[in-house]
Coordinates of C-alpha atoms in Angstrom, one line a residue:
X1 CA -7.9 -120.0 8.3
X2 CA -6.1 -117.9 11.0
X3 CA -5.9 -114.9 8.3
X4 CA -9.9 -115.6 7.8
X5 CA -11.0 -115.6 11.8
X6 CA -8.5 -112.5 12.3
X7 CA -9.8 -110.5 9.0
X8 CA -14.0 -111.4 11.1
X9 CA -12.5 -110.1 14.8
X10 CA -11.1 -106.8 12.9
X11 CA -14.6 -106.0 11.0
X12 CA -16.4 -106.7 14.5
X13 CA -14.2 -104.2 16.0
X14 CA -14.6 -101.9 13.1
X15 CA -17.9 -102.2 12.6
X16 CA -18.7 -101.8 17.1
X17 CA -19.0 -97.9 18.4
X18 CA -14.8 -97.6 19.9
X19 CA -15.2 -97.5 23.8
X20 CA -14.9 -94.7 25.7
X21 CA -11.8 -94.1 26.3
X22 CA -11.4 -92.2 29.8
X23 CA -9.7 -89.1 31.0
X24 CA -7.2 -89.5 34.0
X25 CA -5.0 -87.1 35.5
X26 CA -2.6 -86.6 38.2
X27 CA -2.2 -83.4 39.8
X28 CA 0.9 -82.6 42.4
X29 CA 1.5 -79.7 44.7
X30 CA 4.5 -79.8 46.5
X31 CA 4.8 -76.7 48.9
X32 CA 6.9 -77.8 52.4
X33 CA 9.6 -78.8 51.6
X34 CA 12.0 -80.4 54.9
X35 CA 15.4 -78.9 53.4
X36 CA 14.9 -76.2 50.7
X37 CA 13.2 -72.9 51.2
X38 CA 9.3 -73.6 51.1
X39 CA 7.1 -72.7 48.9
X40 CA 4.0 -70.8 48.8
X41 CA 1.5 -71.6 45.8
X42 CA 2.0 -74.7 44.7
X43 CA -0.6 -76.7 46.6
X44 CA -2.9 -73.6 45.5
X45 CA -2.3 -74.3 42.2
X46 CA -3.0 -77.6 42.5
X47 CA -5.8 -77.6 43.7
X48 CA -7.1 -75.4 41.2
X49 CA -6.0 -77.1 38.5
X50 CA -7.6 -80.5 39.6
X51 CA -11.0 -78.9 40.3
X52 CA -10.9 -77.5 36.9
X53 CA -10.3 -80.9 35.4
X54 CA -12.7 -83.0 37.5
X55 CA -15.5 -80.4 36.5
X56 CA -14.6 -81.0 32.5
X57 CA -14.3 -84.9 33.5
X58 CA -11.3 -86.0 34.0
X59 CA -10.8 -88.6 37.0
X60 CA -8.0 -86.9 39.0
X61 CA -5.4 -88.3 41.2
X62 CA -4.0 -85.3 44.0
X63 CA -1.2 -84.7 45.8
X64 CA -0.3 -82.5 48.4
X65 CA 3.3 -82.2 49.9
X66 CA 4.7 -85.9 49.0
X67 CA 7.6 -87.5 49.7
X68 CA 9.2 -89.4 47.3
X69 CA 7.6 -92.9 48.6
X70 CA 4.1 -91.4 48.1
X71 CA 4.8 -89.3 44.5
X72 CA 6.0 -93.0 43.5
X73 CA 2.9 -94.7 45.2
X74 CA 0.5 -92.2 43.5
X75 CA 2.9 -92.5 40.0
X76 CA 2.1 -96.4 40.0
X77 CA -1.1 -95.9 40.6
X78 CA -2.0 -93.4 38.1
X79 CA 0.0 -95.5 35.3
X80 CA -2.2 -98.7 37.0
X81 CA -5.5 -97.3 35.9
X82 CA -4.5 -96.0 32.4
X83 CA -5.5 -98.4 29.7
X84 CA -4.7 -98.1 25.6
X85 CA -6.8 -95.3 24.0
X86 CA -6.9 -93.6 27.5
X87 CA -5.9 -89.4 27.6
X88 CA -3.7 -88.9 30.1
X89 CA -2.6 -85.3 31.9
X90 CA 0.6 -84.9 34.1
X91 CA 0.6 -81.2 36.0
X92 CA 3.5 -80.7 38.5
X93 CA 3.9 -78.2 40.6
X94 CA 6.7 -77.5 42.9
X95 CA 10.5 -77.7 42.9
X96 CA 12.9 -78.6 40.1
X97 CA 16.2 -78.8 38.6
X98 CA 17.9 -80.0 35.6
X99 CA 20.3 -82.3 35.9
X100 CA 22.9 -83.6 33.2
X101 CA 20.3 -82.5 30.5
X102 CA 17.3 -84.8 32.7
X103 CA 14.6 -82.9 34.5
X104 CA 13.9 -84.2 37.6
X105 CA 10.9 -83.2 39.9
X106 CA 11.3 -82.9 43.7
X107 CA 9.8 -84.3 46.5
X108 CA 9.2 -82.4 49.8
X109 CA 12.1 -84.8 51.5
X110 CA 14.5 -84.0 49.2
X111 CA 18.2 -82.9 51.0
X112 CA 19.5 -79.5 50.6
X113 CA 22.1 -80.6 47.8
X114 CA 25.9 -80.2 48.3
X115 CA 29.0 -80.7 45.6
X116 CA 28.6 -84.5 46.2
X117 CA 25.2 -84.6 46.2
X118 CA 24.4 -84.6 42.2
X119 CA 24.1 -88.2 41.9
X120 CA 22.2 -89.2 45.7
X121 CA 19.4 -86.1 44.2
X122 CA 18.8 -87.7 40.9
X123 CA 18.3 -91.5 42.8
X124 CA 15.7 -89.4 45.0
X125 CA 14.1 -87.5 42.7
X126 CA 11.7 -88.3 39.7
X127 CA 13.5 -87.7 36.3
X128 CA 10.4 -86.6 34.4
X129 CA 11.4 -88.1 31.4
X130 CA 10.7 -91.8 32.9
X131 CA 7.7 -90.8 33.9
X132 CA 6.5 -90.1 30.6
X133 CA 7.8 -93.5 29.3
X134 CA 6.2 -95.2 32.0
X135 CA 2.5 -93.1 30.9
X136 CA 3.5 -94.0 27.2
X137 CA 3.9 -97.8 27.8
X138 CA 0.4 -98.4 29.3
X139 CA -0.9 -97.4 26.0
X140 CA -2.3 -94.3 26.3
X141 CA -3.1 -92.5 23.3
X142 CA -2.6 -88.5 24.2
X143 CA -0.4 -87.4 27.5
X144 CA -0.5 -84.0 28.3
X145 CA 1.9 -83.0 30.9
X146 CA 1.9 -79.5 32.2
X147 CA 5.1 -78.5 34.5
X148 CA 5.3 -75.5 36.9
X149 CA 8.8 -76.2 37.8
X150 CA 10.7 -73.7 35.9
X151 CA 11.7 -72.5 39.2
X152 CA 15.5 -70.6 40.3
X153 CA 18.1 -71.8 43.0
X154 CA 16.9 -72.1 46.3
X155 CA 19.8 -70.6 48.0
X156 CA 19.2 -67.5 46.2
X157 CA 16.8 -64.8 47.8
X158 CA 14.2 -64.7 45.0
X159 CA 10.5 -65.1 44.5
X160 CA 11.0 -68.6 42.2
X161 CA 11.5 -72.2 43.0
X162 CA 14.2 -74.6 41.6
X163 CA 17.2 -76.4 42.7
X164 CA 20.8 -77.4 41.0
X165 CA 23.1 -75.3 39.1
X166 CA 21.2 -73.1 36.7
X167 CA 18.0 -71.5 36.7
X168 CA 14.9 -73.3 34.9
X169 CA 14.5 -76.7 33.3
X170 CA 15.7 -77.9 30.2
X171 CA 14.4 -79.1 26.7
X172 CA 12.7 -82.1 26.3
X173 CA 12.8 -84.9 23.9
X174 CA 8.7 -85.4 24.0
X175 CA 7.5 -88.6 23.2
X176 CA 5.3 -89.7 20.1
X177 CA 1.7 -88.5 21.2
X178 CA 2.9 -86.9 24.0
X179 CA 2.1 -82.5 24.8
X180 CA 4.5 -81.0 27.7
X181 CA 4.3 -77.9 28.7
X182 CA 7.1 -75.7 31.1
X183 CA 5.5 -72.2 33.0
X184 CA 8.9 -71.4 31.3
X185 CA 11.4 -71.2 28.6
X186 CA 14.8 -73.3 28.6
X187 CA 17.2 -72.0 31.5
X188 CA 14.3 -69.2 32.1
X189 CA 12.9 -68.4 35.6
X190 CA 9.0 -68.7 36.3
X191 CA 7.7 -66.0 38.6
X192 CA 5.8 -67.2 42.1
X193 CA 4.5 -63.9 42.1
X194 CA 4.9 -60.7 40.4
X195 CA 5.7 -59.1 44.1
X196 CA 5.5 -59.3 47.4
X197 CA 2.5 -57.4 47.2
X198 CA 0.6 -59.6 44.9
X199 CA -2.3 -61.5 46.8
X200 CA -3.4 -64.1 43.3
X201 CA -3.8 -67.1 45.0
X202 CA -1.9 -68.8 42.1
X203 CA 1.3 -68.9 40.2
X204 CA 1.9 -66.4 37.2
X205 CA 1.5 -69.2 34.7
X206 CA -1.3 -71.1 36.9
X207 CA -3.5 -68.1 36.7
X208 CA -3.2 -67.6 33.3
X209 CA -3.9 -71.4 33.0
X210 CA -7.1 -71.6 35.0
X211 CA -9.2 -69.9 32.7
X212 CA -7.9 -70.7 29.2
X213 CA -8.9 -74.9 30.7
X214 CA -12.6 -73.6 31.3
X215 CA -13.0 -72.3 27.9
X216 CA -15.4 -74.2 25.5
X217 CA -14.0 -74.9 22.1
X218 CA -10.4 -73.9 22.7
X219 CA -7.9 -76.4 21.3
X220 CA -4.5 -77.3 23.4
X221 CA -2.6 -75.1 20.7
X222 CA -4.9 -72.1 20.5
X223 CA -4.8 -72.1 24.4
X224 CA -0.5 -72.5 24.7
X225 CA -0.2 -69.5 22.1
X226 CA -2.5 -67.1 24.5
X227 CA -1.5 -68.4 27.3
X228 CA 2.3 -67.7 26.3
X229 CA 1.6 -64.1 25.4
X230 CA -0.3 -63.2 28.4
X231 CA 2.6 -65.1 31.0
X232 CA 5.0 -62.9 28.9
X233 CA 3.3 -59.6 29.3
X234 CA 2.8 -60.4 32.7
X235 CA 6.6 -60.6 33.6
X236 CA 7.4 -58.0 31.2
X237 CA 5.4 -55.6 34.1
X238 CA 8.4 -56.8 36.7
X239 CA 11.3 -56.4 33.8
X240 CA 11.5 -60.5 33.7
X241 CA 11.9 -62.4 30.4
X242 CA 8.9 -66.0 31.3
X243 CA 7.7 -67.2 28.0
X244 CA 6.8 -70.3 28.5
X245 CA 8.1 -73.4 26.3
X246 CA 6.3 -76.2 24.7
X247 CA 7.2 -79.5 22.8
X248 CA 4.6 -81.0 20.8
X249 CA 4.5 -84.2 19.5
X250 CA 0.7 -85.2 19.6
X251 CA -1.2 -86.4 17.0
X252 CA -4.8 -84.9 16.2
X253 CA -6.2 -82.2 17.9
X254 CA -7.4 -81.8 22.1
X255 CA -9.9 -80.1 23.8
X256 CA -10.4 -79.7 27.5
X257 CA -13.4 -78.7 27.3
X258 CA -15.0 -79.4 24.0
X259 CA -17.7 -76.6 22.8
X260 CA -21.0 -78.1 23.8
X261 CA -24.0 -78.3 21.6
X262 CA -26.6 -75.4 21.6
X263 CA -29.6 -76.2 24.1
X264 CA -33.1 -77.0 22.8
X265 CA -35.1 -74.7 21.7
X266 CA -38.5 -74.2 24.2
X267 CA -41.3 -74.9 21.3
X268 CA -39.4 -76.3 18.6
X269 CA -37.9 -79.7 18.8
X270 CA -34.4 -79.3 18.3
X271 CA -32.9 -81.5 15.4
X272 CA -30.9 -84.5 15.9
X273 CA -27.4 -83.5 16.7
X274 CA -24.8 -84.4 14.2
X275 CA -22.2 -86.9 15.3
X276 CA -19.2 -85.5 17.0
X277 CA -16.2 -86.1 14.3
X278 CA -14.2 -89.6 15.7
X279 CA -10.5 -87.9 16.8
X280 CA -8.4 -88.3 14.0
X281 CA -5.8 -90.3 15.8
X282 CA -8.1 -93.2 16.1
X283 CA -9.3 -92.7 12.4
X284 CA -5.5 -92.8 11.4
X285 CA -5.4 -96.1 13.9
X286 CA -8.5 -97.7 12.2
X287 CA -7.4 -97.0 8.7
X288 CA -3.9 -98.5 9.3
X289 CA -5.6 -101.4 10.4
X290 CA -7.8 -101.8 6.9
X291 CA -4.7 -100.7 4.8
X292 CA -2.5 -103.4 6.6
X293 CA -5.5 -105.8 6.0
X294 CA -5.8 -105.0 2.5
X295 CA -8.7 -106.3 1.5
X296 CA -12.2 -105.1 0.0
X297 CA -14.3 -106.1 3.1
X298 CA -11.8 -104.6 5.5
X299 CA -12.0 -101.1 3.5
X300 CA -15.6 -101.3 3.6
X301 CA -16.5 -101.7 7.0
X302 CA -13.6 -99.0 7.5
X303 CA -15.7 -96.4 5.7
X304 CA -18.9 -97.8 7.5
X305 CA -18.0 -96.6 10.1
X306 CA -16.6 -93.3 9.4
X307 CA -19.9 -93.3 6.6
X308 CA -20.6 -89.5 8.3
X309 CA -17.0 -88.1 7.9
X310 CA -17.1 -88.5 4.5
X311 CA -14.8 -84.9 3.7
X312 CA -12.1 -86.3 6.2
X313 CA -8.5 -87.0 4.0
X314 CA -8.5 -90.3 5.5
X315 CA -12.0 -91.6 4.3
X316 CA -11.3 -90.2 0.9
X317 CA -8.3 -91.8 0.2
X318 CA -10.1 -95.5 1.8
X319 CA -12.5 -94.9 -0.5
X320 CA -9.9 -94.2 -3.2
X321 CA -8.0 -97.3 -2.5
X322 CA -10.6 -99.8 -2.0
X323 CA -11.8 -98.4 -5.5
X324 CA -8.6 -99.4 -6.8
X325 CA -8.5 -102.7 -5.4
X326 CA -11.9 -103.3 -7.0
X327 CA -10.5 -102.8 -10.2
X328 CA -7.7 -104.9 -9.8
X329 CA -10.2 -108.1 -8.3
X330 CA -12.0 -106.9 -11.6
X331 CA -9.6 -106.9 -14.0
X332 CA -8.3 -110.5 -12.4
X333 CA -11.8 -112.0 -12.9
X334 CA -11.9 -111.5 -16.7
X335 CA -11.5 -114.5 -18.7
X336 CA -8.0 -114.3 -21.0
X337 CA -8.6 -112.2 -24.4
X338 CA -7.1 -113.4 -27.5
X339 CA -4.2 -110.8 -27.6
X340 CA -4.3 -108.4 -30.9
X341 CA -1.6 -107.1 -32.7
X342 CA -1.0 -103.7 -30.2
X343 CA -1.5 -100.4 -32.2
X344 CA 1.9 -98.5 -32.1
X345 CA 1.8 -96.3 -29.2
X346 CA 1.9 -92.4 -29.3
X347 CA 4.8 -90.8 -29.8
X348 CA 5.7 -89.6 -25.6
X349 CA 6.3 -86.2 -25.2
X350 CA 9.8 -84.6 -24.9
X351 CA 11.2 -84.6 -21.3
X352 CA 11.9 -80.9 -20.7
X353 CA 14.7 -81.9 -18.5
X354 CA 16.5 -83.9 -21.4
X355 CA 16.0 -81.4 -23.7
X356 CA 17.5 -78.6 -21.0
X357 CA 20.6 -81.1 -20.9
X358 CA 20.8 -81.3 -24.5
X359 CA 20.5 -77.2 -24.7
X360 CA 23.1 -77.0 -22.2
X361 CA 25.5 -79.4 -23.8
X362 CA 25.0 -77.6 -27.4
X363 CA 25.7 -74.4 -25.6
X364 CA 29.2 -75.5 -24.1
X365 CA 29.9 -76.6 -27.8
X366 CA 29.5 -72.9 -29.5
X367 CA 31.8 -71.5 -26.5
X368 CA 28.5 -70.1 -24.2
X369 CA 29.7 -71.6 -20.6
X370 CA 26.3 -73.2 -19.6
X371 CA 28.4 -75.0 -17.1
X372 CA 27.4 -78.7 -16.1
X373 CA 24.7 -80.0 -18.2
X374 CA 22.3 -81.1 -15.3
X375 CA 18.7 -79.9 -16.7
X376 CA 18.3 -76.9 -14.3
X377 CA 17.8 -73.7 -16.2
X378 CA 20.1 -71.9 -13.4
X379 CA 21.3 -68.2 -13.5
X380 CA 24.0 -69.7 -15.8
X381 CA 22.6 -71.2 -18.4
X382 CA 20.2 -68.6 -18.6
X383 CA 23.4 -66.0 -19.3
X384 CA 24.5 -68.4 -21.4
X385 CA 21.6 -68.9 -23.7
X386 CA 21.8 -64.7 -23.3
X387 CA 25.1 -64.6 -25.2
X388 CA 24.2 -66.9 -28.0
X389 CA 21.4 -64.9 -29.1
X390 CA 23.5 -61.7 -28.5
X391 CA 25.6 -63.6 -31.3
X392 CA 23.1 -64.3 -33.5
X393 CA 21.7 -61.9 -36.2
X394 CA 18.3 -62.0 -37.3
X395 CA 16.8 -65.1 -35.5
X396 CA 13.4 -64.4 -33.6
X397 CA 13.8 -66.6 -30.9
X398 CA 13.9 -64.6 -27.0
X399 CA 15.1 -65.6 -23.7
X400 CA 11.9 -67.0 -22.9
X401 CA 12.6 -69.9 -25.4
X402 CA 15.0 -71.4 -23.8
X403 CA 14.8 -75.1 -23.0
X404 CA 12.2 -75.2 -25.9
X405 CA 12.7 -78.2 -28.9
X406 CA 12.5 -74.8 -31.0
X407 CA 16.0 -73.5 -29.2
X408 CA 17.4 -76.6 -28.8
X409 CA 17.0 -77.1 -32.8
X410 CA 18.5 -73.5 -33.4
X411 CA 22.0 -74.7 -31.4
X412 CA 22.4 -77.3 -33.3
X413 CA 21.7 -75.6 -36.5
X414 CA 24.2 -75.8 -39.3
X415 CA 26.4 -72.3 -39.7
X416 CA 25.2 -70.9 -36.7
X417 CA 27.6 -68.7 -34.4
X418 CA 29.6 -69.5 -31.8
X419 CA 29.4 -67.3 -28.6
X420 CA 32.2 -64.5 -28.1
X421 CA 35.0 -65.8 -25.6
X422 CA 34.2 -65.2 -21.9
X423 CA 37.3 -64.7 -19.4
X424 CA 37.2 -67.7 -17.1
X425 CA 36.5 -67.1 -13.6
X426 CA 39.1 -67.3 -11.0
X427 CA 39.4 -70.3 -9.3
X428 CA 37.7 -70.4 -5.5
X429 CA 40.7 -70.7 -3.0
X430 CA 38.7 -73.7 -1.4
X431 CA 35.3 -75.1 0.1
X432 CA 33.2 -72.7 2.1
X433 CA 29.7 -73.2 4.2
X434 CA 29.1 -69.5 3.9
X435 CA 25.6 -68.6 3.2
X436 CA 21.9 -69.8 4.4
X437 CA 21.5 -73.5 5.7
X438 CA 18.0 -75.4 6.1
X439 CA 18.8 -79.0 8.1
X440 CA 16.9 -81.7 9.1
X441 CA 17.7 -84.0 12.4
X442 CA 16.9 -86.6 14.1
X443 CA 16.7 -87.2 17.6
X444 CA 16.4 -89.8 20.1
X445 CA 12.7 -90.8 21.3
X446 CA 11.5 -90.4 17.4
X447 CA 11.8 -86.1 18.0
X448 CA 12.4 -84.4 14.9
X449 CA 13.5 -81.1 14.0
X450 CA 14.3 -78.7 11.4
X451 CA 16.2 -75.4 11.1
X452 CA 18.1 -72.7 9.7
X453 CA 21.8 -71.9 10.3
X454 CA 22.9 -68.5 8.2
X455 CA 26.8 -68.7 8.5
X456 CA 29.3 -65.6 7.8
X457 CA 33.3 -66.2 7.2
X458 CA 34.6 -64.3 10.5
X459 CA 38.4 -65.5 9.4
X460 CA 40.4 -68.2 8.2
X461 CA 38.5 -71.1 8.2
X462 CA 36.2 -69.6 10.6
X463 CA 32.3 -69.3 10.5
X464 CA 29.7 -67.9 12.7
X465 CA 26.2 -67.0 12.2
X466 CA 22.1 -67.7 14.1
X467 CA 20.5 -71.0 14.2
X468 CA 16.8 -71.0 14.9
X469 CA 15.1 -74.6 15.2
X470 CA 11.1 -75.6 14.8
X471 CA 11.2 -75.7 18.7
X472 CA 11.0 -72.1 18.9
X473 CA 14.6 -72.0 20.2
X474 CA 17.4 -69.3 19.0
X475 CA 21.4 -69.4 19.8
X476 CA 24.2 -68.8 17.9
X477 CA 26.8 -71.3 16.2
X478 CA 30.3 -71.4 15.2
X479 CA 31.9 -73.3 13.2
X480 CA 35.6 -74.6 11.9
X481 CA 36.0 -75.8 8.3
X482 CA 39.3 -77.9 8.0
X483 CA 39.1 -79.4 3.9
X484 CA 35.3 -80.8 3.8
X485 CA 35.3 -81.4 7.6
X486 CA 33.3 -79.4 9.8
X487 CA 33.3 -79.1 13.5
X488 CA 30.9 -76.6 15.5
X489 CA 29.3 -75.8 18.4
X490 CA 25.5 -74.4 18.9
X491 CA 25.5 -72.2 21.8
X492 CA 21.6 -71.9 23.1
X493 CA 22.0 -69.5 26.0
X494 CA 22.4 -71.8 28.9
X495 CA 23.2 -75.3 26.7
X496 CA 25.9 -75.6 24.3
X497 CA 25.7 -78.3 21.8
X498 CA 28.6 -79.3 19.7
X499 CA 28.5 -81.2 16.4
X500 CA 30.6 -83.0 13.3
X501 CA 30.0 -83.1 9.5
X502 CA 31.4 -83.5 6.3
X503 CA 30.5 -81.2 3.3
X504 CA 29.4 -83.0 0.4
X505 CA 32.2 -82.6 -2.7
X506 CA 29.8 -79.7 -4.3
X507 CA 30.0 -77.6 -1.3
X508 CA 26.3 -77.5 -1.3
X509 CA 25.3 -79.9 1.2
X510 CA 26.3 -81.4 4.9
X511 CA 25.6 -84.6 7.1
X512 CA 26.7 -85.4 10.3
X513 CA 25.7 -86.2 14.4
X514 CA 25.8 -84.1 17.5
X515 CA 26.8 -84.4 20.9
X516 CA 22.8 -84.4 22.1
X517 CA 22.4 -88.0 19.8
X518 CA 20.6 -86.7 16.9
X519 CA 21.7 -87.1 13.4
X520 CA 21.1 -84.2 10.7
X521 CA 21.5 -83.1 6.8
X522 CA 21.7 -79.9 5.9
X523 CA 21.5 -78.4 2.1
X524 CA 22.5 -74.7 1.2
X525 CA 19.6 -72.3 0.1

């Protein structure tokens, strides 16, 4: 009964026009600060920014020179008003400083830090990456957060902002559904200004922001790629490396200001327009919700609704599973047939793997060295299968044949020639990891992220080579083979990361952890 009344509220919700789902934002400035040089544009760009986004309708929260009782006041109240389904935007602009691998963002009553003061900062400041989880807990189903933070030590004469013991903010573990955004790279500085003489009433990476919002049709991917180009250029007029860094994690596509439809004509009635397509995360949501249901009725009013996406992957593969499960109520509602004797079935079609085994085993037998006899047509075998035809005379069989029934049946031919001995190769003195490595990892908060290592033998035991990771990120690791145990480090510029594996026995493969919490395999290329 329950599963019945649940199955009837599900089709309702299908089958009802989803809610409108609202756009809230919360927009800080901090410029005067009590204890840390003040800054200059901040509240500017502020201001900007939240213009920009109530005129393409988000509800926006602002806040001007907070202290850290009314950044948490606003905090609670933007994560108040967010509800599931809701799009929620972060933008910061002010002071910050990376702390123990957490980026915190500073209020304007933050102290002027001192050698003891690490831990009293991070208790007064607002570690961005709780703020996130406390946006991602209401429900919400895109956060965008934008930070223009990336700033360098206040107690050096410079045109930037930021406070601890580096320059710039760190990486990120973004959530699930969840954009950010820094007006900088990791451990980079964001400009203020490009000089004293520059008037912009914004940022480097604010003005370059300002427009690329306005733009109709322009999707949050399209916009980060110009907007990183033009930030870069900019600082490449002053000599400075600012290329700002993103972490993407969000699902579907987002538009701040969708293109709008083309205006009526002034005789002709303009057609009816067609229906904007639904965002494909709440597709993805609704299908789940059919699929977990599993039933006919559920994948019907599923497709009901989506009737006018019918190219979208999602629909088609509804529509192909509730077409399947119709053929399997169909088949269940046929009345019991009289079973007949079965004709034999067909004869099923050589595996070509099974019969690459069988060539390579026959080929170790006549003396060839095909090596192991794992079904892979490898630069072995292939010299292998080379040297038995060389030994051959008169058979009309080519390279190309090999791993054919027609080559396999020539091998194991009566009177046919063994191959001419081949000098064994020397033994390898041991394991190495030189060469090209792909990996895979995973990180805490559901991040993943993939790679390539390409390691060179520098000495005895000793490898070093680049690692570049999907983040966009580039450093240099070394590592330390001792047997099949491997210990490295990844140095990423201002971060160093160290990690542990073991080599698989075939030397073609690696798992292991690092010292960030992610786990990873790697295979050789």
């Amino acid at each position: 009964m329950l599963r019945v009344v649940s199955l009837a509220l599900v089709l309702i919700a299908l089958a009802l026009p989803a809610a409108a789902a609202q756009r809230l934002a919360l927009v800080i400035g901090n410029n005067g600060y009590d204890e840390v040089p003040a800054l200059l544009k901040a509240v500017s760009d502020a201001e900007a920014v939240s213009g920009t986004l109530d005129d393409h309708g988000f509800e926006v929260i602002t806040v001007l020179d907070a202290p850290r009782r009314e950044m948490n006041r606003r905090i609670s109240e933007f994560t108040g008003r967010l509800q599931p389904g809701d799009t929620a935007l972060v933008f910061f602009a002010g002071h910050g400083v990376e702390i123990d691998g957490e980026n915190y963002l500073l209020p304007t009553d933050i102290v002027a830090p001192t050698s003891g003061d690490r831990d009293f900062i991070k208790g007064e400041s607002i570690a961005l990456s709780r703020l996130l989880d406390r946006v991602r807990t209401t429900g919400a189903r895109t956060t965008i957060a934008i930070i223009d933070a990336c700033r360098d030590n206040p107690f050096e004469a410079s045109t930037g902002r930021s406070i601890g013991g580096t320059r710039g903010l760190g990486r990120i573990a973004a959530p699930e559904g969840t954009f950010v955004m820094f007006s900088a790279g990791a451990g980079q500085l964001a400009l203020d200004r490009l000089s004293d003489a520059d008037t912009d009433a914004n940022s480097v990476f604010t003005r370059a922001l300002l427009p690329r919002l306005r733009q109709p049709g322009l999707e949050l991917r399209d916009l980060v790629s110009d907007l990183r180009v033009e930030v870069r250029d900019l600082a490449r007029t002053q000599n400075h490396a600012q290329f700002p860094a993103y972490y993407d994690e969000l699902l579907g596509s987002f538009y701040f200001n969708p293109a709008s439809s083309a205006p009526e004509e002034a005789v002709a009635e303009a057609p009816a327009p067609t229906p904007a397509p639904a965002p494909q995360s709440s597709i993805r949501a609704d299908f789940e919700l059919a699929r977990g249901l599993g039933t006919v009725a559920a994948y019907e009013a599923f497709l009901a609704r989506y009737a006018d996406q019918s190219d979208d992957f999602t629909v088609l593969l509804a529509q192909s599973l509730l077409d399947e499960l119709k053929g399997t109520e169909e088949v269940a509602a046929l009345p019991p047939q009289t079973p007949e004797t079965p004709a034999p079935a067909p004869e099923a079609a050589p595996d070509p793997r099974a019969i690459m085994r069988e060539t390579q085993a026959a080929l170790n037998a006549l003396g060839c060295s095909a090596g192991g006899a794992d079904g892979v047509a490898g630069p072995r075998t292939r010299a292998a299968f080379a040297r038995f035809l060389g030994a051959q005379s008169g058979t009309d069989l080519t390279a190309d044949a090999l791993g054919s029934p027609a080559a396999l049946a020539a091998l194991t031919a009566e009177g046919v020639k063994r191959c001419p001995v081949v000098a064994a190769a020397p033994a390898p003195s041991g394991p190495t990891i030189t060469g090209t490595w792909s990996y895979s990892a995973k990180c805490p908060l559901f991040i993943r992220v993939n790679g390539t290592i390409r390691l060179t033998q520098r000495g005895s035991g000793v490898f070093i080579g680049p690692i570049r990771d999907s983040l966009g990120q580039s450093g240099t690791t070394t590592a330390r083979l001792n047997g099949l145990s491997i210990t490295a480090s990844n140095d990423w510029g201002n971060v160093t990361e160290t990690w542990r594996a073991t080599l698989t026995p075939d030397g073609r493969g690696y798992s292991g952890s690092s010292s960030s919490g992610c786990t990873f395999t790697a295979n050789l290329n």
